[in-house]
Coordinates of C-alpha atoms in Angstrom, one line a residue:
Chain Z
X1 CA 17.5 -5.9 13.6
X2 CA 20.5 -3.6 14.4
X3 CA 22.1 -6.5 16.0
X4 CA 19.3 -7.1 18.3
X5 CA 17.4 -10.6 18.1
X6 CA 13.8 -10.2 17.0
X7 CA 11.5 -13.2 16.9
X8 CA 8.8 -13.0 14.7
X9 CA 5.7 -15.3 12.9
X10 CA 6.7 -17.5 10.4
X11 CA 5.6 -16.1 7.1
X12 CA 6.7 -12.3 8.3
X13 CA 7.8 -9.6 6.3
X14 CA 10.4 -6.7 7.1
X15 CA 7.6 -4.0 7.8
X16 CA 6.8 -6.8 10.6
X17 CA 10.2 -7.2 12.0
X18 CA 10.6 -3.4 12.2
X19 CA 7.8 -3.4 14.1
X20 CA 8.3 -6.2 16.6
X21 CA 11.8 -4.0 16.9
X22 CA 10.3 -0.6 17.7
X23 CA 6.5 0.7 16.9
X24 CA 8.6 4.5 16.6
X25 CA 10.5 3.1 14.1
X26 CA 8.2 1.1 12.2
X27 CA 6.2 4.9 12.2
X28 CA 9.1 6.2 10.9
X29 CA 9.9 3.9 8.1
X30 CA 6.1 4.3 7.4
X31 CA 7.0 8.5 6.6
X32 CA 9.8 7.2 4.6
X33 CA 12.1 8.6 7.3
X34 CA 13.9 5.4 8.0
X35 CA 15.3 3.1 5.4
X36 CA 16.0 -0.4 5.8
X37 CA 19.9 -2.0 4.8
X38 CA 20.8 -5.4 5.0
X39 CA 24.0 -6.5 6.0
X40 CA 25.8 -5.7 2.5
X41 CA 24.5 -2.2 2.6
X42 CA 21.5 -3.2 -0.1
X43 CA 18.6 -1.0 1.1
X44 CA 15.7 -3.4 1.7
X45 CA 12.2 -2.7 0.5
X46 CA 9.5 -2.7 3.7
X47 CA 7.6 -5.4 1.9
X48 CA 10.3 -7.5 1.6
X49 CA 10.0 -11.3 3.2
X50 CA 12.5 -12.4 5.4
X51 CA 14.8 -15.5 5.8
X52 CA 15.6 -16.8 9.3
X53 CA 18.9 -15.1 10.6
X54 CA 18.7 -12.3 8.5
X55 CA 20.6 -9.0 9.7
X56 CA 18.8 -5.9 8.8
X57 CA 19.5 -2.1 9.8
X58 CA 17.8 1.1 10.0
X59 CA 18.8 4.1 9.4
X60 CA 17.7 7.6 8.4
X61 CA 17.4 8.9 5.7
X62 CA 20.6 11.2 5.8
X63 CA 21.9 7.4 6.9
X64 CA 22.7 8.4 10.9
X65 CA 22.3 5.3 12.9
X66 CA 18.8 5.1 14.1
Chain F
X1 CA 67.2 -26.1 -41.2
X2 CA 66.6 -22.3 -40.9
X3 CA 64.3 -23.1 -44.4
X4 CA 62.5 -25.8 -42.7
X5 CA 61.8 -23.8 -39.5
X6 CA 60.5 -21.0 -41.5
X7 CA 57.8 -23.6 -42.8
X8 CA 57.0 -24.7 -39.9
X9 CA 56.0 -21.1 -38.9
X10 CA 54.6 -20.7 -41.9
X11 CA 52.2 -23.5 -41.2
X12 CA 51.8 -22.7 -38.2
X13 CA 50.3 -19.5 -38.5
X14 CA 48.0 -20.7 -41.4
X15 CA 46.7 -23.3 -39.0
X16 CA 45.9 -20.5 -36.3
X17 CA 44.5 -18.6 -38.7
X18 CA 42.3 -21.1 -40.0
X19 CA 41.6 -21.8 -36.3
X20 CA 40.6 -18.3 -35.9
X21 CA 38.3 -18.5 -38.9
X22 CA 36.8 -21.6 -37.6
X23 CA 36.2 -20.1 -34.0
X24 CA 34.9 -16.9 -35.7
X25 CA 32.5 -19.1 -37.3
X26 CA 31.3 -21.0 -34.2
X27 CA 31.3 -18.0 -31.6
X28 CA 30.8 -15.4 -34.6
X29 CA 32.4 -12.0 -33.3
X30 CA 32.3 -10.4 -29.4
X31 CA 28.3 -10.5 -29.0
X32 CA 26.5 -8.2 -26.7
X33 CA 23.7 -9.7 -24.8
X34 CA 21.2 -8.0 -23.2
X35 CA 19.3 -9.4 -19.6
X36 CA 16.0 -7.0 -18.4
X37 CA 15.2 -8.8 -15.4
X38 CA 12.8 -7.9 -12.8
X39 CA 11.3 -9.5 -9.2
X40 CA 8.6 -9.1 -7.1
X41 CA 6.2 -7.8 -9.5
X42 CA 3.5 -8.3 -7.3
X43 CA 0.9 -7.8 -9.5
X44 CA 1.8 -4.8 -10.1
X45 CA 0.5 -4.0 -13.3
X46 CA 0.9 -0.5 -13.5
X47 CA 4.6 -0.1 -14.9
X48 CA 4.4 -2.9 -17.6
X49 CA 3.1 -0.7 -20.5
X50 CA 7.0 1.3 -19.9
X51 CA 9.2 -2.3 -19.1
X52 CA 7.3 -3.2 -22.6
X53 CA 8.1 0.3 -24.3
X54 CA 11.7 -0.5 -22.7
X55 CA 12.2 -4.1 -24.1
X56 CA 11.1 -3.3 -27.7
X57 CA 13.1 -0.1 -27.9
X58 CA 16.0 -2.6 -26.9
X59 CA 15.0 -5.2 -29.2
X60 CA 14.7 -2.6 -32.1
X61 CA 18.9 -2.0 -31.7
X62 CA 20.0 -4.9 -30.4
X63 CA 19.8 -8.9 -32.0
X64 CA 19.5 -10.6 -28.1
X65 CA 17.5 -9.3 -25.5
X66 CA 16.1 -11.3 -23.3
X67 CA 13.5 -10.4 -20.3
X68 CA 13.3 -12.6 -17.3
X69 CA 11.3 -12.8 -14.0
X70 CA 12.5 -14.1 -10.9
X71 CA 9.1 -14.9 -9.5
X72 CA 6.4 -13.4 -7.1
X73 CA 4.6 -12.0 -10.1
X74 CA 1.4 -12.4 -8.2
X75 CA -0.2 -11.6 -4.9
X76 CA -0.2 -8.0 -4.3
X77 CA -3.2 -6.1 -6.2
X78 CA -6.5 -7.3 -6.4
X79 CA -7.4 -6.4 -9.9
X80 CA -5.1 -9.4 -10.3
X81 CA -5.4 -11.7 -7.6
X82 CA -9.5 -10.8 -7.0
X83 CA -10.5 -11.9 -10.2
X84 CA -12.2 -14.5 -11.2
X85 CA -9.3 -16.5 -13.1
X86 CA -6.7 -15.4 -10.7
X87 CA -3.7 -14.1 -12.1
X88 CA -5.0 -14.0 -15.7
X89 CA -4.6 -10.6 -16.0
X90 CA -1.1 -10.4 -15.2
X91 CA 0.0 -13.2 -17.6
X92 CA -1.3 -11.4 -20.0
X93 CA 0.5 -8.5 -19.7
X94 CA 3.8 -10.4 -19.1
X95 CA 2.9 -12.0 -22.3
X96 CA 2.6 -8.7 -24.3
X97 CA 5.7 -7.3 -23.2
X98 CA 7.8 -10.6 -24.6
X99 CA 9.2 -11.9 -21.3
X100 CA 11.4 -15.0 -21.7
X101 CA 11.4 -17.0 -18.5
X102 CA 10.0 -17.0 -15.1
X103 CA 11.1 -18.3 -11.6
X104 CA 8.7 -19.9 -9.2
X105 CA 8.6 -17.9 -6.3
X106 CA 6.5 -18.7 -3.2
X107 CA 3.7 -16.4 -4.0
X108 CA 3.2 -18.1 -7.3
X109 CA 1.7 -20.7 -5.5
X110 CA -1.0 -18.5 -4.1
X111 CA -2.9 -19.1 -6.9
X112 CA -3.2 -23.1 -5.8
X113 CA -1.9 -25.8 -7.6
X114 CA -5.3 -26.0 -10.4
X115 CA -4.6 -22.3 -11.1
X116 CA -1.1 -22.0 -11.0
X117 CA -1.3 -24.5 -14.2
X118 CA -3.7 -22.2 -16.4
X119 CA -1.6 -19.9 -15.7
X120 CA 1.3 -21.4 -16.8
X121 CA -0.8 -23.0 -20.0
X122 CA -1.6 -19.3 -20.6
X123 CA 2.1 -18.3 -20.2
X124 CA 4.0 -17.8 -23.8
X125 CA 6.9 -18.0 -22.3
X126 CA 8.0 -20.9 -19.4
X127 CA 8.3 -20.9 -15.6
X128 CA 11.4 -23.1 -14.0
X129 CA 12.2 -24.2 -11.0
X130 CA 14.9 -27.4 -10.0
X131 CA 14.2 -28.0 -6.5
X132 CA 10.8 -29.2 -6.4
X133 CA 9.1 -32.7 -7.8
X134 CA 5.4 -32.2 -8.4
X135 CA 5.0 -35.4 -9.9
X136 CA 1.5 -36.9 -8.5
X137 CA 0.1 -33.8 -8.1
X138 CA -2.2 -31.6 -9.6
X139 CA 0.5 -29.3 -10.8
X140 CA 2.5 -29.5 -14.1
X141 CA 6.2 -30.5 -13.0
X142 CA 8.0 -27.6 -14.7
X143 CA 11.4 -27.5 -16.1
X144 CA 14.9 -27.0 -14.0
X145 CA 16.1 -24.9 -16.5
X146 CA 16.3 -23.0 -19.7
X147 CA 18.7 -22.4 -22.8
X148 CA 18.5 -19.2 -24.3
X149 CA 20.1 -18.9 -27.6
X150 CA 22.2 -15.6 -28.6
X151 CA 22.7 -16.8 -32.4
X152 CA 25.5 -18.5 -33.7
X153 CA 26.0 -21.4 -31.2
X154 CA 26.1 -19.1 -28.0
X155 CA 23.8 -20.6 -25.4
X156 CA 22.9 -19.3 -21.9
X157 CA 21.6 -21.6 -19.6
X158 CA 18.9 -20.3 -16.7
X159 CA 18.4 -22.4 -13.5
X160 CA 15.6 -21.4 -11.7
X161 CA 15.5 -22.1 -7.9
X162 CA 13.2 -21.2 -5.1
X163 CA 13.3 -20.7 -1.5
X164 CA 12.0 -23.2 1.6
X165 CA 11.1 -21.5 5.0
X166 CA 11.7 -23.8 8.2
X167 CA 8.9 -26.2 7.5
X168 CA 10.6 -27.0 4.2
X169 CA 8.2 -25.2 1.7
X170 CA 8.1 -22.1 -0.1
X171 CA 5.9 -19.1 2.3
X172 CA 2.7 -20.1 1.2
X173 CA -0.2 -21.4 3.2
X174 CA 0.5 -25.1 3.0
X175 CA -2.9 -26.3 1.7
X176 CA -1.4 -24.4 -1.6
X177 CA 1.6 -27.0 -2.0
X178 CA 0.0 -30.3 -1.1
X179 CA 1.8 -33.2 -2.4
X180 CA 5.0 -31.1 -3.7
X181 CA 8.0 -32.3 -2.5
X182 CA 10.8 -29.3 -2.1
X183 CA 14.5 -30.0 -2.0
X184 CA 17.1 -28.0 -0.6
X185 CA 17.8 -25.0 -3.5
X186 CA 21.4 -24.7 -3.2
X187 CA 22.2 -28.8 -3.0
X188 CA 19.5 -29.0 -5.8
X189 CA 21.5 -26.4 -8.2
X190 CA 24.7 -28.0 -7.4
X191 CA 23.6 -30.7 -9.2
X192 CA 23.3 -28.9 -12.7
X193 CA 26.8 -27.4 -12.3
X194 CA 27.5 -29.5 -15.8
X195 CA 25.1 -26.9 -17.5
X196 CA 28.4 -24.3 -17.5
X197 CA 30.4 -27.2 -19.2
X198 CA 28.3 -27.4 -21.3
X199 CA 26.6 -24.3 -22.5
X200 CA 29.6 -22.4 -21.3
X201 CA 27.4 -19.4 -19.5
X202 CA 25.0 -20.1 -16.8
X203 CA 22.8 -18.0 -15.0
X204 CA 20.8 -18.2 -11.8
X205 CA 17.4 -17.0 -11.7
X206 CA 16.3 -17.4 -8.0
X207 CA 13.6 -16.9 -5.3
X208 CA 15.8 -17.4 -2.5
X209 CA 16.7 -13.7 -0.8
X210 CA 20.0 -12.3 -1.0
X211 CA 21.4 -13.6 2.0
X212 CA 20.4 -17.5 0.2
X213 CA 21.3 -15.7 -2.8
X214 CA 25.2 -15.2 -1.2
X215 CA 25.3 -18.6 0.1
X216 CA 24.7 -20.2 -3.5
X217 CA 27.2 -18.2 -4.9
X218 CA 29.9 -19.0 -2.4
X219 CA 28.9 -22.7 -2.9
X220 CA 28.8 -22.5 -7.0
X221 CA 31.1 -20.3 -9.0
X222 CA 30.0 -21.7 -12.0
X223 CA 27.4 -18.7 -12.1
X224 CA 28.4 -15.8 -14.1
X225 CA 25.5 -14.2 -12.6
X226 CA 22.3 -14.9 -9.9
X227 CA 19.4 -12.2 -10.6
X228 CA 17.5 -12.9 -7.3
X229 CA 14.0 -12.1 -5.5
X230 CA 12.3 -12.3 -2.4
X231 CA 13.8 -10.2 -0.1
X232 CA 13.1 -7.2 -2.2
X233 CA 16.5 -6.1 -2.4
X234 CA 17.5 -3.1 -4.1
X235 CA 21.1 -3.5 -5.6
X236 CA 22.1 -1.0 -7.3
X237 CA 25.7 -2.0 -8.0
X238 CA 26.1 -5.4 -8.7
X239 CA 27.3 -7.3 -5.7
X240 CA 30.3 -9.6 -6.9
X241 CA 30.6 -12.7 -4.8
X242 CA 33.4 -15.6 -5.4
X243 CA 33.3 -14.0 -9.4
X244 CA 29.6 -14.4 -9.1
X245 CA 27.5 -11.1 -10.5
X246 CA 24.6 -10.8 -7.6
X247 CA 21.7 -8.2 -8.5
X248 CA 18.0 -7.8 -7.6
X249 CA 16.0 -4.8 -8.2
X250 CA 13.3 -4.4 -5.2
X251 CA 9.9 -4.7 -5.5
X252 CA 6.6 -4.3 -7.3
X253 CA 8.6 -3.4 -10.6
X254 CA 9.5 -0.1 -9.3
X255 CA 13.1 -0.9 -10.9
X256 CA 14.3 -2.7 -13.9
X257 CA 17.5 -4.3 -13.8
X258 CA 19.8 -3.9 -17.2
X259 CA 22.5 -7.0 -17.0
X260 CA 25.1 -6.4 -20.6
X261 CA 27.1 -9.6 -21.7
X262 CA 30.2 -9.3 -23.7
X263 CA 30.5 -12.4 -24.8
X264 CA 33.2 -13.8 -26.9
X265 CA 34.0 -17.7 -27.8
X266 CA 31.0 -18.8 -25.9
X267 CA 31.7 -17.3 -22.8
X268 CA 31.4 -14.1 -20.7
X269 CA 34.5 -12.0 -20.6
X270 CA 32.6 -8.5 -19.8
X271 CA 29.7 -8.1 -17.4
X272 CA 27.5 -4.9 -16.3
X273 CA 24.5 -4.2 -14.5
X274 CA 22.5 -1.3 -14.3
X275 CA 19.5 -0.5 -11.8
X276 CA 16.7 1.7 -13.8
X277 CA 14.0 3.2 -11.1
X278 CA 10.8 3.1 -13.4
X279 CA 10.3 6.8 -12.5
X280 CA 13.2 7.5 -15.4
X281 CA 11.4 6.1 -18.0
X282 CA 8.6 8.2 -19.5
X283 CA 7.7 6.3 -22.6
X284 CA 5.0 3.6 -22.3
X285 CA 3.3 0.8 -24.9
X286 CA 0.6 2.8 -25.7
X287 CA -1.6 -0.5 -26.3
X288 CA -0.5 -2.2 -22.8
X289 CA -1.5 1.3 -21.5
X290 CA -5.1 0.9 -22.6
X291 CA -5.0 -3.0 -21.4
X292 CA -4.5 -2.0 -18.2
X293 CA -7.1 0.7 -17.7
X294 CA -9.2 -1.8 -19.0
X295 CA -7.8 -4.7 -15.6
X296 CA -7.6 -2.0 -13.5
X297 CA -12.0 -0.8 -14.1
X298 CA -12.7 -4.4 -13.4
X299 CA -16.6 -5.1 -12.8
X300 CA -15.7 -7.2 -10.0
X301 CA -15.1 -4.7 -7.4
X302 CA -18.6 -3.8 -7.6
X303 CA -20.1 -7.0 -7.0
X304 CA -21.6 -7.7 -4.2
X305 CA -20.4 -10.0 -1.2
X306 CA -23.3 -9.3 1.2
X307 CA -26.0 -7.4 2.7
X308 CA -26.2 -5.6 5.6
X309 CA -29.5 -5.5 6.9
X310 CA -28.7 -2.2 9.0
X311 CA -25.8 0.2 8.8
X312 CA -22.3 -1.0 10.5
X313 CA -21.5 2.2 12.6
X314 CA -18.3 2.8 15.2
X315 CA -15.6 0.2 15.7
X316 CA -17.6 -2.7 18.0
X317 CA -19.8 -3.2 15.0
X318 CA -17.2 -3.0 12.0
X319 CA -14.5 -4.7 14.0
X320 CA -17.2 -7.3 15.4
X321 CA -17.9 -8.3 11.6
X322 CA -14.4 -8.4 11.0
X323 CA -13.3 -10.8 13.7
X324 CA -16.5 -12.8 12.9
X325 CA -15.0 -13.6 9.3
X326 CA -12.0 -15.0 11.1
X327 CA -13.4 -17.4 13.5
X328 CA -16.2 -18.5 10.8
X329 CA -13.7 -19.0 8.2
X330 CA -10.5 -20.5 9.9
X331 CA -12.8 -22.2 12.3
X332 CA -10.6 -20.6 15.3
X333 CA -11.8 -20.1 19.3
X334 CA -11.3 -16.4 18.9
X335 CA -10.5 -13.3 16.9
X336 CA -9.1 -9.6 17.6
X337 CA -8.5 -6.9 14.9
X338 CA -7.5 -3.7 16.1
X339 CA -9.2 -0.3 15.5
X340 CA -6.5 1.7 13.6
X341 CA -7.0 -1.1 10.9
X342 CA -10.6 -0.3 10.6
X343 CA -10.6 2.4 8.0
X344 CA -14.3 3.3 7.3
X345 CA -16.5 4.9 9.8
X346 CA -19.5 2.9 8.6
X347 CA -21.1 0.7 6.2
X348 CA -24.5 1.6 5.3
X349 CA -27.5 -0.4 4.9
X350 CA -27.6 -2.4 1.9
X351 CA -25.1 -4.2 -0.7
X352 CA -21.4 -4.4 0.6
X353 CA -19.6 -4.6 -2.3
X354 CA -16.0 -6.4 -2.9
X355 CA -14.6 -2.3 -3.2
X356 CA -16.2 -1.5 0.3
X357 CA -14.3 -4.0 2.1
X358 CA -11.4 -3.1 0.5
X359 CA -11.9 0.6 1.7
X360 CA -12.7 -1.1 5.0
X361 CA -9.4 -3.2 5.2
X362 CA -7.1 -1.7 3.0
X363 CA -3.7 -2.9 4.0
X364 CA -3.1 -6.6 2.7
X365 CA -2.6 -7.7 6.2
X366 CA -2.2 -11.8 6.6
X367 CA -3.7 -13.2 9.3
X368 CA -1.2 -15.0 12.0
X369 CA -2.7 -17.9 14.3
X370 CA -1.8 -18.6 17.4
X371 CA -2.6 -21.2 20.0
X372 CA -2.6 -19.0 23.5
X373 CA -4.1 -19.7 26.8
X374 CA -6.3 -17.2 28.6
X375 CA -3.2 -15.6 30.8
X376 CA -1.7 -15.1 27.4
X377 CA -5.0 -13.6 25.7
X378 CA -5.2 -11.0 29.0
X379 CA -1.3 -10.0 28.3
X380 CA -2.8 -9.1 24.6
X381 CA -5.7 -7.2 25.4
X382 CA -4.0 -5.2 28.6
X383 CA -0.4 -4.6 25.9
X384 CA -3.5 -3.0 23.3
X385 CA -5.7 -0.8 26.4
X386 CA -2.5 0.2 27.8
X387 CA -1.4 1.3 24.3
X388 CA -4.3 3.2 23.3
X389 CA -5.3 4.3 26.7
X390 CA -8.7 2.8 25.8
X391 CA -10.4 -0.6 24.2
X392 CA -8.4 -1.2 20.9
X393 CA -9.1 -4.5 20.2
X394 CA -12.6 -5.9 18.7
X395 CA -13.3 -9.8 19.4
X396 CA -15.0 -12.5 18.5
X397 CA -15.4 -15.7 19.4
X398 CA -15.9 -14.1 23.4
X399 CA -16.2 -11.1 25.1
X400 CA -13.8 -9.2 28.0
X401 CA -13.7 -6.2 30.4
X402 CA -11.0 -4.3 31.1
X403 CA -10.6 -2.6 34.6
X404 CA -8.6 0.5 34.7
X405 CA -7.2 3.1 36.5
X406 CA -9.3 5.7 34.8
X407 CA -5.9 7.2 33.7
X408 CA -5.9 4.8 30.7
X409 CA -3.8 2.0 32.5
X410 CA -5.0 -1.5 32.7
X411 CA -5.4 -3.2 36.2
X412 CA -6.9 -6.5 35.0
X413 CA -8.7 -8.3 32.2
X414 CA -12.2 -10.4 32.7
X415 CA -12.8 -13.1 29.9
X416 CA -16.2 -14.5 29.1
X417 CA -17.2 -17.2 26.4
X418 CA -20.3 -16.9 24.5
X419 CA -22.2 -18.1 27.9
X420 CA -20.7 -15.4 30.1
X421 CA -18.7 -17.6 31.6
X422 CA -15.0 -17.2 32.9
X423 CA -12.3 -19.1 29.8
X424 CA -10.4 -22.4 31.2
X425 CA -7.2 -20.9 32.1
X426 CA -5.8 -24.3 31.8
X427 CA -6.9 -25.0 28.0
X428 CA -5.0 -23.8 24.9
X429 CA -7.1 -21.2 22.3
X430 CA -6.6 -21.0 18.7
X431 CA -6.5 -17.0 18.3
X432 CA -6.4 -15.2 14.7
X433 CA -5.0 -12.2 14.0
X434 CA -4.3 -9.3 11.7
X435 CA -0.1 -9.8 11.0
X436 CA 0.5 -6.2 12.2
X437 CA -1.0 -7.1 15.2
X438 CA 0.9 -10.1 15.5
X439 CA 4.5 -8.1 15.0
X440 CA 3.7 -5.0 16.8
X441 CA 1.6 -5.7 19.7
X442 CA 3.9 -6.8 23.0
X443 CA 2.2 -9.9 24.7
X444 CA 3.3 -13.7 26.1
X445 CA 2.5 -15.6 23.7
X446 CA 4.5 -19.4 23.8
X447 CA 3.7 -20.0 20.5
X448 CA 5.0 -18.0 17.5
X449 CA 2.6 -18.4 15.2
X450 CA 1.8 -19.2 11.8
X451 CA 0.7 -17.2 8.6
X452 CA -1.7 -18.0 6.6
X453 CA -1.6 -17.2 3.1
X454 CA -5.1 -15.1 2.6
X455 CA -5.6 -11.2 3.2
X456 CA -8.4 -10.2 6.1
X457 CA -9.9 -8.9 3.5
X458 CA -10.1 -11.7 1.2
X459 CA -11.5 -14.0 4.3
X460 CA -14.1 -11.0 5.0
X461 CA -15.5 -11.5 1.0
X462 CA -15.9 -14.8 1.6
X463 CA -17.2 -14.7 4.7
X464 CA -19.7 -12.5 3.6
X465 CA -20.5 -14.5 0.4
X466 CA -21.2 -17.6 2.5
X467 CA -23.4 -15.8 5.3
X468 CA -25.1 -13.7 2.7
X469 CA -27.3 -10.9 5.1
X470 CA -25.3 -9.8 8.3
X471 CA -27.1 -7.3 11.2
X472 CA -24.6 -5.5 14.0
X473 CA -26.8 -3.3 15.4
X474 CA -25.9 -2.8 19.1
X475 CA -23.2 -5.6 19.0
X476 CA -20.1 -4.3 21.8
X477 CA -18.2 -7.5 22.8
X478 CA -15.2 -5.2 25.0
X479 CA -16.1 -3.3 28.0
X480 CA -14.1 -1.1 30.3
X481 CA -14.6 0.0 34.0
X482 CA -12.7 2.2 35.6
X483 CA -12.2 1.3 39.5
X484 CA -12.7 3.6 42.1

């Protein structure tokens, strides 16, 4: 999650990984003021399921770094 | 000479004509085929009646259009899952809009194996997969792949594919999989690479996540396109990898994805895809409309699960219910759910029906197990006190007391089991959890866990089904003190 290793349960879903990243961002994403990218720029729904070593990316909304 | 060369053109262009006509006749003219696809439906029924209106306004102007799923149609709304023939109502309503294939994807076999195959009996229209065997089991082996067939000779093969996790089966709970044996997806597919020699187009339809999704393409050109699933992507320009045509369309159908062949001589030559947020359509099947009003009233959210004997007031008696449910159920040492995921302020006395516990746990949370010892439990509860300045998390299975600074800051954790006595901090716990507390919560925990493939809530019905009459009154398992 922006280049930062996150472990997380087996079975977890990209809401989870934000969290385990940052409770302040996982309460932003939850306002819809974060969006999540993968690494091809695809946004990535919250409820999406993950696959081990995937690289994922939040940003705001007006796409700023977050 | 200059006569005979003259013939010879002559001919020549008489056979190439003739060879045209022939080719005309087995490829006809440029055709223009016509892939809806969708992914990740979740169950969520709402939006079929407009991806039905959608389809047969297509169909009405075009010869070949073809609607395809590439899996995780269930497990996401309870007026689906819930029921009592799981899934039913969904298959239905994938029936009525016309769809022509379906993935497997890993939630599919949520429903378990004896389900899964009424469902697909019920199915008009077939589910494939290539990369598992379920030969032995329970579950009807489906088929790798599918031809469609655009008229005139023009054939489209689909190869359906699904994804493994690390313990080499699709994310389900295991129990749901028994006896299936699962083969890598992209050493599996390589395998049908003939299908593009022979049918001359060839599709992917996979469950495997877009970064799987990249992989397969990189490893087999022979796609003209993979429509993928599972990681909920949202593509909305087709991603072209080594020529191959990537595109998903996020989750819980609220995109359709438009794909537009041009095919000429049996094979692609021009290739679009569009992304369509449902939000743009306004039409709906008027019929499908009224079907799933009729799903979404279902009866069986006012059954009954249980009776409470008194009113459930405050968290220590909701959240002791709720942790109750998990070490009765999974048959685990202990159990925490946390109060922000207790979302009614009290149940009264009386009936608790299958719609108050989904009031009560709303969110669809899994539960996650661990194994922890009692250092590692402490790191949990002090990470929750510390974070809410107060007791978060409700227990079962044992009680604790927190000391604290009277500021809101933990100082030190006491754990008692059911005979008040202090936990071995030598033995190893099974401990069940909500998944948000699982990701979110900061605690030492050696193991990482595993997911189980059942909501809190769903373990909370049938929790309450089995014990029938429950009575919290007065029940507080998590104390604090502040120190002087």
């Amino acid at each position: 999650m922006n280049n930062r290793e996150v472990v997380i349960f087996s079975g977890a879903i990209v809401a989870d990984a934000v969290r385990a990243y940052s409770r302040r961002s996982a309460k932003l994403l939850e306002k819809g003021k974060f969006r999540v990218f993968d690494q091809y720029g695809n946004q990535t729904e919250a409820d999406g399921e993950l696959t081990e070593g995937q690289k994922l990316f939040l940003k705001k909304r007006e796409h700023e770094e977050a | 000479m200059k006569k005979r060369s003259l013939v010879w053109i002559t001919g020549l262009i008489v056979l190439l004509s003739f060879q045209g006509h022939s080719q005309d006749k087995i490829a006809g003219k440029p055709k223009e085929v016509i892939i809806l696809h969708v992914n990740d439906m979740h169950a969520k029924i709402d939006n079929l009646p407009k991806l039905a209106y959608l389809a047969d306004s297509l169909r009405k102007t075009h010869p070949y259009v073809f609607l395809v799923s590439a899996g995780d149609n269930f497990t996401g709304n309870p007026v689906v899952d819930m029921v009592a023939d799981k899934g039913y109502p969904m298959i239905d309503l994938m029936n009525r809009c016309g769809f022509t294939v379906s993935a497997f994807g890993n939630h599919e076999f949520d429903l378990g194996q004896e389900n899964l195959n009424k469902r697909l009996q019920q199915a008009k229209f077939p589910f494939i997969c290539c990369n598992f065997d379920a030969t032995g089991t329970v579950l009807k082996q489906p088929k790798p792949y599918l031809v469609l067939e655009a008229g005139n000779k023009i054939h489209i093969a689909v190869l359906g594919i699904i994804e493994l996790n690390d313990k080499g089966i699709p994310d389900t709970h295991p129990s749901k999989v028994t006896g299936i044996r699962f083969y890598n997806g992209i050493t599996k597919a390589k395998e049908y690479s003939w299908l593009k020699k022979k049918y001359g187009i060839l599709i992917g339809l996979t469950h495997l996540g877009i970064e799987t999704d990249v992989k397969l393409a990189d490893s087999m050109p022979e796609f003209d396109e993979i429509i993928g699933g599972h990681s909920h992507t949202l593509i909305e320009k087709p991603m072209m990898e080594n020529g191959v045509m990537i595109v998903q369309d996020g989750s819980n159908l609220n995109y359709i994805g438009k794909t537009t062949f041009r095919i000429e001589n049996g094979r692609v030559t021009a290739r679009s895809d569009e992304v369509i947020p449902i939000t743009a359509l306004h039409k709906a099947d008027s019929a499908l409309v009224e079907l799933c009003g009729k799903y979404n009233r279902n009866e069986e959210f006012s059954k009954i699960a249980g009776i409470a004997e008194t009113s459930l007031k405050g968290y220590d008696e909701l959240g002791s219910l709720m942790t109750d449910a998990l070490t009765h159920q999974l048959k685990v040492d202990f159990a925490f759910q946390n109060r922000g995921g207790i979302r009614v302020f009290s149940l009264p006395e009386g009936p608790i029906t299958i719609k108050d516990i989904y009031q009560l746990d709303p969110f669809g949370n899994l539960v996650v197990t661990f194994r922890m010892k009692a250092e590692e439990i402490k790191s949990l509860i002090s990470y929750a006190y510390n974070l809410e300045k107060g007791i978060d998390l409700q227990v079962s299975g044992m009680n604790y007391r927190v000391t604290s600074d009277g500021q809101g800051h933990c100082l030190g954790v006491d754990l008692f089991d059911d005979s008040a006595k202090s936990l071995d901090p030598s033995r190893e716990y099974t401990v069940a959890m909500n998944s948000y507390i699982a990701a979110s919560y900061r605690f030492n925990h050696a193991d990482p866990g595993t997911t189980g493939s059942v909501t809190t809530a769903e373990i909370l019905i049938s929790y309450l089904k089995e014990v029938k009459k429950v009575n919290y009154t007065g029940v507080k398992r998590a104390i604090q003190i502040v120190k002087p």
